[in-house]
PDB file of C-alpha atoms in Angstrom:
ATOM      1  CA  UNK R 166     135.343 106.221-139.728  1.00 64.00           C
ATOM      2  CA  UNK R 167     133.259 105.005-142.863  1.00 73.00           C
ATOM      3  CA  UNK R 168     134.569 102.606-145.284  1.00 78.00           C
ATOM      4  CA  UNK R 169     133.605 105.596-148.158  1.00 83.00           C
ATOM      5  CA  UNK R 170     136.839 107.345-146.704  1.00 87.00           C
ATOM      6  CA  UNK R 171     139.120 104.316-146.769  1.00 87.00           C
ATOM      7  CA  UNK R 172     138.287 103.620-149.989  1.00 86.00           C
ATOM      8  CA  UNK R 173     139.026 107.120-151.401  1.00 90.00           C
ATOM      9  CA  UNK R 174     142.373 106.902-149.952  1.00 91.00           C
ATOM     10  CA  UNK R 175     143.142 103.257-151.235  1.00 90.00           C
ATOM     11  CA  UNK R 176     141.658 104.635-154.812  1.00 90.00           C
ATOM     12  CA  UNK R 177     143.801 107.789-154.509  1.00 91.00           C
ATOM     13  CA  UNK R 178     146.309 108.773-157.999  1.00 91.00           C
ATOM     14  CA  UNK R 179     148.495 108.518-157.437  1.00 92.00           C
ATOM     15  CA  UNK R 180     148.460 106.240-154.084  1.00 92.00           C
ATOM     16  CA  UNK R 181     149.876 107.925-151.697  1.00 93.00           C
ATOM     17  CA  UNK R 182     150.566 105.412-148.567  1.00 95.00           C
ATOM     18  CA  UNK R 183     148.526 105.724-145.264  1.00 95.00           C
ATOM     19  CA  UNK R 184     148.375 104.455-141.956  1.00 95.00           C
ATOM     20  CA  UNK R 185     145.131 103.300-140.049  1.00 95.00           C
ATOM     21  CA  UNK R 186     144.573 104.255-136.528  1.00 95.00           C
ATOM     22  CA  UNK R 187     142.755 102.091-134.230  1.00 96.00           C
ATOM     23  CA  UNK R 188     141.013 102.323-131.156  1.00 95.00           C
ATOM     24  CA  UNK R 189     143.335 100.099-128.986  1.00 95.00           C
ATOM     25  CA  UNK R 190     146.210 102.411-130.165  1.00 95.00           C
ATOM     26  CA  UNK R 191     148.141 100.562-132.995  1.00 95.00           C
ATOM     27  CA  UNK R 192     148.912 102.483-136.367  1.00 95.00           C
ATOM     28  CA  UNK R 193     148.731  99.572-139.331  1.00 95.00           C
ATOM     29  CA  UNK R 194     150.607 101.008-142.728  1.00 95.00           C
ATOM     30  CA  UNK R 195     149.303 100.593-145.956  1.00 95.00           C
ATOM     31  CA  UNK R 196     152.274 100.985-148.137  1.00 93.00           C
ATOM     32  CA  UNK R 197     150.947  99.943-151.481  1.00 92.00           C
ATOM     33  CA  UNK R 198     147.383  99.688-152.797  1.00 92.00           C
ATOM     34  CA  UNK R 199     148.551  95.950-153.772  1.00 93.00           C
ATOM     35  CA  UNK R 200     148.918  95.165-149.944  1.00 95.00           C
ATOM     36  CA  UNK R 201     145.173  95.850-148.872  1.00 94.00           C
ATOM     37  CA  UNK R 202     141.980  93.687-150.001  1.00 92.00           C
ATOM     38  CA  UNK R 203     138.324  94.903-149.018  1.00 84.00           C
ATOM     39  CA  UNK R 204     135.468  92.723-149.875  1.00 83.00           C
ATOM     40  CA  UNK R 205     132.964  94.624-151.928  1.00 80.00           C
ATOM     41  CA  UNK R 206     130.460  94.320-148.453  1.00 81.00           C
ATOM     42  CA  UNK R 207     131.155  93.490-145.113  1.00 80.00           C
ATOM     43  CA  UNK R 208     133.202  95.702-142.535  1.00 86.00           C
ATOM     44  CA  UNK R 209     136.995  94.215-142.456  1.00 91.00           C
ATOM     45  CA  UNK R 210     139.347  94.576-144.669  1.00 92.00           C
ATOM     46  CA  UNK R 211     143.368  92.702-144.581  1.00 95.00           C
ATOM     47  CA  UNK R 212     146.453  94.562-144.891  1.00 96.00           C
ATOM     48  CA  UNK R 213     149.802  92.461-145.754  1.00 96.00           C
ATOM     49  CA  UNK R 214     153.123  93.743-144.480  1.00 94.00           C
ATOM     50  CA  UNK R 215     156.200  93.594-146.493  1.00 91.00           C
ATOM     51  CA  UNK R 216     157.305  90.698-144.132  1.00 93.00           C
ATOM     52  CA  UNK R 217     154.301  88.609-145.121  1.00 93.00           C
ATOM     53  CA  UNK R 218     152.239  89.072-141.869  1.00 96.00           C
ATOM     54  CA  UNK R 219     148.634  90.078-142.610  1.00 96.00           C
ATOM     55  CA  UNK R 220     146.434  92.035-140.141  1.00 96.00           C
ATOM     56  CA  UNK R 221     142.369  91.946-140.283  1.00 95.00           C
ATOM     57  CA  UNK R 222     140.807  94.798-139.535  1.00 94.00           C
ATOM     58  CA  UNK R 223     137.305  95.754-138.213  1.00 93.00           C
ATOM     59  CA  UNK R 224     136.630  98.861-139.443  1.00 90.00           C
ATOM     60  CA  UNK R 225     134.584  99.845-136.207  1.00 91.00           C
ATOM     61  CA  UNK R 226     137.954  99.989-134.364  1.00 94.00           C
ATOM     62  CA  UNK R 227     139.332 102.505-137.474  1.00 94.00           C
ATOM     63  CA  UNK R 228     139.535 105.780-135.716  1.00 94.00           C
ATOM     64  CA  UNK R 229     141.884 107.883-138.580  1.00 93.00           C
ATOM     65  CA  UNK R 230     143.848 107.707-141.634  1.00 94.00           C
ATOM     66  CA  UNK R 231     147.018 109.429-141.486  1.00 93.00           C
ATOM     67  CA  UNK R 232     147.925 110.555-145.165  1.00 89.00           C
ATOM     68  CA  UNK R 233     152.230 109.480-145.562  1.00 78.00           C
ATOM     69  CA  UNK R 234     154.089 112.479-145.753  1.00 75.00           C
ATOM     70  CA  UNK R 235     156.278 112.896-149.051  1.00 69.00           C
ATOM     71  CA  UNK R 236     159.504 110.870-148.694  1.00 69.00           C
ATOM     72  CA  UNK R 237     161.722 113.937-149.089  1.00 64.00           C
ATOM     73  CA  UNK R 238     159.997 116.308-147.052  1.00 53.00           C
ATOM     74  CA  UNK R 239     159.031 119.003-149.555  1.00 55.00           C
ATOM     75  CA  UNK R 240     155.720 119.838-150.771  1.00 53.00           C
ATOM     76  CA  UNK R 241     155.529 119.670-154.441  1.00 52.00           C
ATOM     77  CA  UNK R 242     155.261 123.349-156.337  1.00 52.00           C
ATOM     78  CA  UNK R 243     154.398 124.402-159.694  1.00 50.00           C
ATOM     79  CA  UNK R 244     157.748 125.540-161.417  1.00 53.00           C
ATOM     80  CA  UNK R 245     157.194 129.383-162.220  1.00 54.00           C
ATOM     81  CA  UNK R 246     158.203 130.529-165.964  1.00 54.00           C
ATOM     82  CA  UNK R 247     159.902 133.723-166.936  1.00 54.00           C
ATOM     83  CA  UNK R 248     158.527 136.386-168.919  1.00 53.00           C
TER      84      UNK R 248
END
């Protein structure tokens, strides 16, 4: 996992939220693009949870980002006009 594809999801527009994967098996969530800091170099970055707990991440043990799926299930569409 590079820091390059982390950062394209945390610079995403609209965010969309995402969870990391790590090697020992845990799934952190990063609900909001406010709740995640990474330092311009350096390979961690911190995540805060809504309940004020904060989790520091190497991002050697980073094996995936899992892209949220919409909150109502559907896909978005583009509406289709009449002729």
């Amino acid at each position: 996992m590079t820091i390059d594809r982390i950062r394209e999801a945390y610079n995403a527009a609209p965010f969309k939220p995402f969870n990391l994967h790590l090697a020992d098996g845990r799934s952190i969530p990063v609900k909001h693009r406010d709740f995640m800091m990474a330092p311009p170099k350096g390979r961690r970055v911190v995540v805060a949870q809504p309940d004020g707990s904060l989790n520091i991440i190497d991002l050697l043990q980073v094996t995936d980002i899992e892209l949220a799926p919409p909150k109502n299930g559907r896909r978005k569409t583009a509406k289709r006009t009449r002729k």
